[in-house]
mmCIF file of C-alpha atoms in Angstrom:
data_model
loop_
_atom_site.group_PDB
_atom_site.id
_atom_site.type_symbol
_atom_site.label_atom_id
_atom_site.label_comp_id
_atom_site.label_asym_id
_atom_site.label_seq_id
_atom_site.Cartn_x
_atom_site.Cartn_y
_atom_site.Cartn_z
ATOM 1 C CA UNK A 1 62.374 8.462 61.296
ATOM 2 C CA UNK A 2 59.808 5.921 62.179
ATOM 3 C CA UNK A 3 57.160 7.922 60.674
ATOM 4 C CA UNK A 4 59.190 8.687 57.594
ATOM 5 C CA UNK A 5 59.400 5.217 56.963
ATOM 6 C CA UNK A 6 55.577 4.319 57.517
ATOM 7 C CA UNK A 7 54.913 7.029 55.017
ATOM 8 C CA UNK A 8 57.366 5.096 52.394
ATOM 9 C CA UNK A 9 55.735 1.948 52.923
ATOM 10 C CA UNK A 10 52.277 3.363 52.792
ATOM 11 C CA UNK A 11 52.821 4.877 49.476
ATOM 12 C CA UNK A 12 54.619 1.762 48.130
ATOM 13 C CA UNK A 13 51.462 -0.417 49.355
ATOM 14 C CA UNK A 14 49.144 2.217 47.427
ATOM 15 C CA UNK A 15 51.262 1.848 44.108
ATOM 16 C CA UNK A 16 51.053 -2.131 44.628
ATOM 17 C CA UNK A 17 47.328 -1.532 45.524
ATOM 18 C CA UNK A 18 46.933 0.401 42.148
ATOM 19 C CA UNK A 19 48.849 -1.907 40.196
ATOM 20 C CA UNK A 20 47.307 -4.917 41.176
ATOM 21 C CA UNK A 21 43.704 -3.270 40.659
ATOM 22 C CA UNK A 22 44.929 -2.325 37.109
ATOM 23 C CA UNK A 23 45.634 -6.034 36.257
ATOM 24 C CA UNK A 24 42.833 -7.022 37.754
ATOM 25 C CA UNK A 25 40.649 -4.531 35.670
ATOM 26 C CA UNK A 26 42.617 -5.724 32.576
ATOM 27 C CA UNK A 27 41.669 -9.415 33.143
ATOM 28 C CA UNK A 28 38.081 -8.869 33.830
ATOM 29 C CA UNK A 29 37.642 -6.906 30.784
ATOM 30 C CA UNK A 30 39.510 -9.585 28.757
ATOM 31 C CA UNK A 31 36.944 -12.320 30.308
ATOM 32 C CA UNK A 32 34.092 -9.756 29.459
ATOM 33 C CA UNK A 33 35.429 -9.717 25.655
ATOM 34 C CA UNK A 34 35.666 -13.609 25.449
ATOM 35 C CA UNK A 35 32.272 -14.134 26.736
ATOM 36 C CA UNK A 36 30.475 -11.753 24.671
ATOM 37 C CA UNK A 37 32.512 -13.705 21.515
ATOM 38 C CA UNK A 38 29.830 -16.332 21.937
ATOM 39 C CA UNK A 39 26.986 -14.300 22.723
ATOM 40 C CA UNK A 40 24.322 -14.091 19.844
ATOM 41 C CA UNK A 41 22.704 -10.126 20.065
ATOM 42 C CA UNK A 42 19.784 -9.049 18.086
ATOM 43 C CA UNK A 43 19.277 -5.290 17.028
ATOM 44 C CA UNK A 44 15.423 -4.291 18.193
ATOM 45 C CA UNK A 45 13.446 -1.345 17.997
ATOM 46 C CA UNK A 46 13.514 0.836 21.296
ATOM 47 C CA UNK A 47 11.189 3.473 22.860
ATOM 48 C CA UNK A 48 12.025 5.928 25.387
ATOM 49 C CA UNK A 49 9.416 5.723 28.306
ATOM 50 C CA UNK A 50 9.699 8.238 31.092
ATOM 51 C CA UNK A 51 13.466 9.074 30.300
ATOM 52 C CA UNK A 52 14.022 5.114 30.101
ATOM 53 C CA UNK A 53 15.221 3.535 27.039
ATOM 54 C CA UNK A 54 13.370 0.106 26.553
ATOM 55 C CA UNK A 55 13.358 -2.472 23.809
ATOM 56 C CA UNK A 56 10.555 -2.635 22.121
ATOM 57 C CA UNK A 57 9.255 -6.251 20.620
ATOM 58 C CA UNK A 58 6.053 -6.911 18.619
ATOM 59 C CA UNK A 59 4.809 -10.300 19.878
ATOM 60 C CA UNK A 60 3.078 -12.818 17.340
ATOM 61 C CA UNK A 61 -0.642 -12.948 17.275
ATOM 62 C CA UNK A 62 -1.858 -15.900 19.621
ATOM 63 C CA UNK A 63 -5.232 -17.630 19.131
ATOM 64 C CA UNK A 64 -7.285 -19.241 21.677
ATOM 65 C CA UNK A 65 -10.075 -21.118 20.845
ATOM 66 C CA UNK A 66 -12.584 -23.293 22.660
ATOM 67 C CA UNK A 67 -11.083 -26.887 22.880
ATOM 68 C CA UNK A 68 -12.352 -29.206 20.721
ATOM 69 C CA UNK A 69 -14.167 -32.134 21.719
ATOM 70 C CA UNK A 70 -14.370 -35.137 19.497
ATOM 71 C CA UNK A 71 -17.261 -37.662 19.649
ATOM 72 C CA UNK A 72 -15.379 -40.206 18.351
ATOM 73 C CA UNK A 73 -11.831 -41.507 16.856
ATOM 74 C CA UNK A 74 -13.249 -41.091 13.582
ATOM 75 C CA UNK A 75 -13.863 -37.352 14.085
ATOM 76 C CA UNK A 76 -10.358 -36.909 15.595
ATOM 77 C CA UNK A 77 -8.866 -38.567 12.615
ATOM 78 C CA UNK A 78 -10.737 -36.246 10.195
ATOM 79 C CA UNK A 79 -9.718 -33.049 12.076
ATOM 80 C CA UNK A 80 -6.175 -34.427 11.766
ATOM 81 C CA UNK A 81 -6.661 -34.808 8.370
ATOM 82 C CA UNK A 82 -7.975 -31.485 7.729
ATOM 83 C CA UNK A 83 -4.693 -30.123 9.641
ATOM 84 C CA UNK A 84 -2.152 -31.558 7.011
ATOM 85 C CA UNK A 85 -4.419 -30.662 4.347
ATOM 86 C CA UNK A 86 -4.261 -26.990 5.260
ATOM 87 C CA UNK A 87 -0.327 -27.319 5.876
ATOM 88 C CA UNK A 88 -0.136 -28.788 2.462
ATOM 89 C CA UNK A 89 -2.706 -26.405 0.281
ATOM 90 C CA UNK A 90 -2.187 -22.953 2.166
ATOM 91 C CA UNK A 91 1.243 -22.369 0.838
ATOM 92 C CA UNK A 92 0.203 -22.907 -2.479
ATOM 93 C CA UNK A 93 -2.856 -20.255 -2.013
ATOM 94 C CA UNK A 94 -0.402 -17.683 -0.980
ATOM 95 C CA UNK A 95 2.190 -18.480 -3.744
ATOM 96 C CA UNK A 96 -1.277 -17.831 -6.036
ATOM 97 C CA UNK A 97 -2.126 -14.668 -4.431
ATOM 98 C CA UNK A 98 1.533 -13.196 -4.730
ATOM 99 C CA UNK A 99 1.741 -14.487 -8.290
ATOM 100 C CA UNK A 100 -1.546 -12.766 -8.828
ATOM 101 C CA UNK A 101 -0.197 -9.219 -7.684
ATOM 102 C CA UNK A 102 3.008 -9.241 -9.281
ATOM 103 C CA UNK A 103 1.241 -10.106 -12.578
ATOM 104 C CA UNK A 104 -1.263 -7.288 -12.204
ATOM 105 C CA UNK A 105 1.511 -5.017 -11.085
ATOM 106 C CA UNK A 106 3.501 -5.858 -14.486
ATOM 107 C CA UNK A 107 0.676 -5.941 -16.965
ATOM 108 C CA UNK A 108 0.313 -2.182 -15.764
ATOM 109 C CA UNK A 109 3.547 -1.194 -17.230
ATOM 110 C CA UNK A 110 2.990 -2.811 -20.416
ATOM 111 C CA UNK A 111 1.935 -0.624 -23.323
ATOM 112 C CA UNK A 112 -0.684 -2.203 -25.157
ATOM 113 C CA UNK A 113 -3.385 -4.730 -24.792
ATOM 114 C CA UNK A 114 -1.507 -7.107 -27.448
ATOM 115 C CA UNK A 115 1.470 -7.230 -24.971
ATOM 116 C CA UNK A 116 -0.499 -8.016 -22.291
ATOM 117 C CA UNK A 117 -1.866 -10.773 -23.811
ATOM 118 C CA UNK A 118 1.375 -11.969 -24.909
ATOM 119 C CA UNK A 119 2.345 -11.874 -21.405
ATOM 120 C CA UNK A 120 -0.501 -13.537 -20.148
ATOM 121 C CA UNK A 121 0.043 -16.672 -22.157
ATOM 122 C CA UNK A 122 3.602 -16.796 -21.243
ATOM 123 C CA UNK A 123 2.309 -16.748 -17.582
ATOM 124 C CA UNK A 124 -0.255 -19.663 -18.285
ATOM 125 C CA UNK A 125 2.526 -21.784 -19.670
ATOM 126 C CA UNK A 126 4.735 -20.990 -16.743
ATOM 127 C CA UNK A 127 2.146 -22.007 -14.412
ATOM 128 C CA UNK A 128 1.030 -24.850 -15.600
ATOM 129 C CA UNK A 129 4.621 -26.201 -15.733
ATOM 130 C CA UNK A 130 4.941 -25.251 -12.248
ATOM 131 C CA UNK A 131 1.814 -26.260 -10.834
ATOM 132 C CA UNK A 132 0.999 -29.139 -12.487
ATOM 133 C CA UNK A 133 3.201 -31.554 -11.035
ATOM 134 C CA UNK A 134 2.665 -30.282 -7.478
ATOM 135 C CA UNK A 135 -1.318 -30.342 -7.932
ATOM 136 C CA UNK A 136 -1.290 -33.732 -9.567
ATOM 137 C CA UNK A 137 -0.120 -35.067 -5.951
ATOM 138 C CA UNK A 138 -2.995 -33.134 -4.223
ATOM 139 C CA UNK A 139 -5.687 -35.862 -3.323
ATOM 140 C CA UNK A 140 -9.376 -34.347 -3.992
ATOM 141 C CA UNK A 141 -10.146 -33.258 -0.854
ATOM 142 C CA UNK A 142 -6.887 -31.231 -0.760
ATOM 143 C CA UNK A 143 -7.783 -29.704 -4.438
ATOM 144 C CA UNK A 144 -11.227 -28.599 -3.125
ATOM 145 C CA UNK A 145 -9.856 -27.189 -0.224
ATOM 146 C CA UNK A 146 -6.942 -25.039 -2.395
ATOM 147 C CA UNK A 147 -9.884 -23.501 -4.392
ATOM 148 C CA UNK A 148 -11.118 -22.366 -1.061
ATOM 149 C CA UNK A 149 -8.119 -20.896 0.420
ATOM 150 C CA UNK A 150 -7.360 -19.327 -3.100
ATOM 151 C CA UNK A 151 -10.603 -17.754 -2.489
ATOM 152 C CA UNK A 152 -9.474 -16.854 1.373
ATOM 153 C CA UNK A 153 -6.167 -15.223 0.127
ATOM 154 C CA UNK A 154 -7.281 -13.575 -2.977
ATOM 155 C CA UNK A 155 -10.825 -12.522 -2.558
ATOM 156 C CA UNK A 156 -11.774 -13.995 -5.510
ATOM 157 C CA UNK A 157 -12.963 -17.358 -6.535
ATOM 158 C CA UNK A 158 -10.897 -19.263 -8.807
ATOM 159 C CA UNK A 159 -13.432 -18.656 -11.741
ATOM 160 C CA UNK A 160 -13.025 -15.096 -11.387
ATOM 161 C CA UNK A 161 -9.043 -14.956 -11.504
ATOM 162 C CA UNK A 162 -9.354 -17.285 -14.459
ATOM 163 C CA UNK A 163 -11.596 -15.128 -16.241
ATOM 164 C CA UNK A 164 -10.028 -12.031 -15.480
ATOM 165 C CA UNK A 165 -6.461 -12.994 -16.447
ATOM 166 C CA UNK A 166 -7.340 -15.311 -19.410
ATOM 167 C CA UNK A 167 -10.892 -14.654 -20.349
ATOM 168 C CA UNK A 168 -14.306 -15.987 -20.068
ATOM 169 C CA UNK A 169 -13.931 -18.904 -22.613
ATOM 170 C CA UNK A 170 -11.029 -20.412 -20.782
ATOM 171 C CA UNK A 171 -12.695 -19.857 -17.401
ATOM 172 C CA UNK A 172 -15.689 -21.694 -18.424
ATOM 173 C CA UNK A 173 -13.301 -24.560 -19.849
ATOM 174 C CA UNK A 174 -11.789 -24.918 -16.525
ATOM 175 C CA UNK A 175 -15.095 -24.757 -14.584
ATOM 176 C CA UNK A 176 -16.218 -27.648 -17.156
ATOM 177 C CA UNK A 177 -13.138 -29.617 -16.070
ATOM 178 C CA UNK A 178 -13.448 -29.311 -12.529
ATOM 179 C CA UNK A 179 -17.219 -30.050 -12.729
ATOM 180 C CA UNK A 180 -16.229 -33.708 -13.827
ATOM 181 C CA UNK A 181 -14.440 -34.314 -10.693
ATOM 182 C CA UNK A 182 -17.217 -33.135 -8.589
ATOM 183 C CA UNK A 183 -15.261 -29.482 -7.819
ATOM 184 C CA UNK A 184 -16.250 -25.996 -8.505
ATOM 185 C CA UNK A 185 -13.804 -23.135 -9.274
ATOM 186 C CA UNK A 186 -16.907 -20.911 -8.188
ATOM 187 C CA UNK A 187 -16.589 -22.400 -4.777
ATOM 188 C CA UNK A 188 -16.418 -19.630 -1.872
ATOM 189 C CA UNK A 189 -14.985 -19.179 1.508
ATOM 190 C CA UNK A 190 -16.901 -18.717 4.497
ATOM 191 C CA UNK A 191 -14.870 -18.277 7.710
ATOM 192 C CA UNK A 192 -17.711 -17.493 9.782
ATOM 193 C CA UNK A 193 -20.340 -20.293 8.152
ATOM 194 C CA UNK A 194 -19.250 -23.405 6.722
ATOM 195 C CA UNK A 195 -15.575 -23.180 6.994
ATOM 196 C CA UNK A 196 -15.063 -22.016 10.598
ATOM 197 C CA UNK A 197 -12.902 -24.863 11.513
ATOM 198 C CA UNK A 198 -11.024 -24.250 8.430
ATOM 199 C CA UNK A 199 -10.734 -20.897 9.462
ATOM 200 C CA UNK A 200 -9.541 -21.810 13.023
ATOM 201 C CA UNK A 201 -7.251 -24.169 11.514
ATOM 202 C CA UNK A 202 -5.911 -21.831 9.069
ATOM 203 C CA UNK A 203 -5.111 -19.083 11.953
ATOM 204 C CA UNK A 204 -2.991 -21.744 14.127
ATOM 205 C CA UNK A 205 -1.214 -22.769 11.230
ATOM 206 C CA UNK A 206 -0.118 -19.218 9.904
ATOM 207 C CA UNK A 207 0.759 -18.283 13.882
ATOM 208 C CA UNK A 208 2.636 -21.256 14.157
ATOM 209 C CA UNK A 209 0.639 -22.893 16.977
ATOM 210 C CA UNK A 210 0.072 -25.975 14.571
#
């Protein structure tokens, strides 16, 4: 009889233990779901390496240059001014590059030269309306820098771009106008020469390091 009662108690204890474990698992599951509501996840590419699935990330390029040594405060201020000017003009140069690519691709879809010239006239008007207020706010040094950065982004001088899209007459006119202010649309960008410091700043700005 004693043995029989002990078996009954054992079965009851097992059922109670199973029930407690069941409740505990529900509580844990609900808690986990509650926590994951506040977690932000990201879908990332993955690769399989030796049987393991590993998340794959493309790390941004980080540039490391020799630390700059300024001889005096004026030289440091000049560098800080260059950084500000690049941050202000680089986005415009990139916009110009995108606009040129889009315009060129669209021109290829037009049936004849007359239609293309008509479209280019509309583009010229639109560009003037969009960029004239912004360009008027640039300083003289920022304007000259913009000309160089356009050359960097498009691999063509501003003069060549105007000549290609609007013709040699307007290219000559804009070049003469720029010359009145000591600038030149034919100015080229030399990242490994005179413009090495500008290139360094541009790379750091593009990578988000400045």
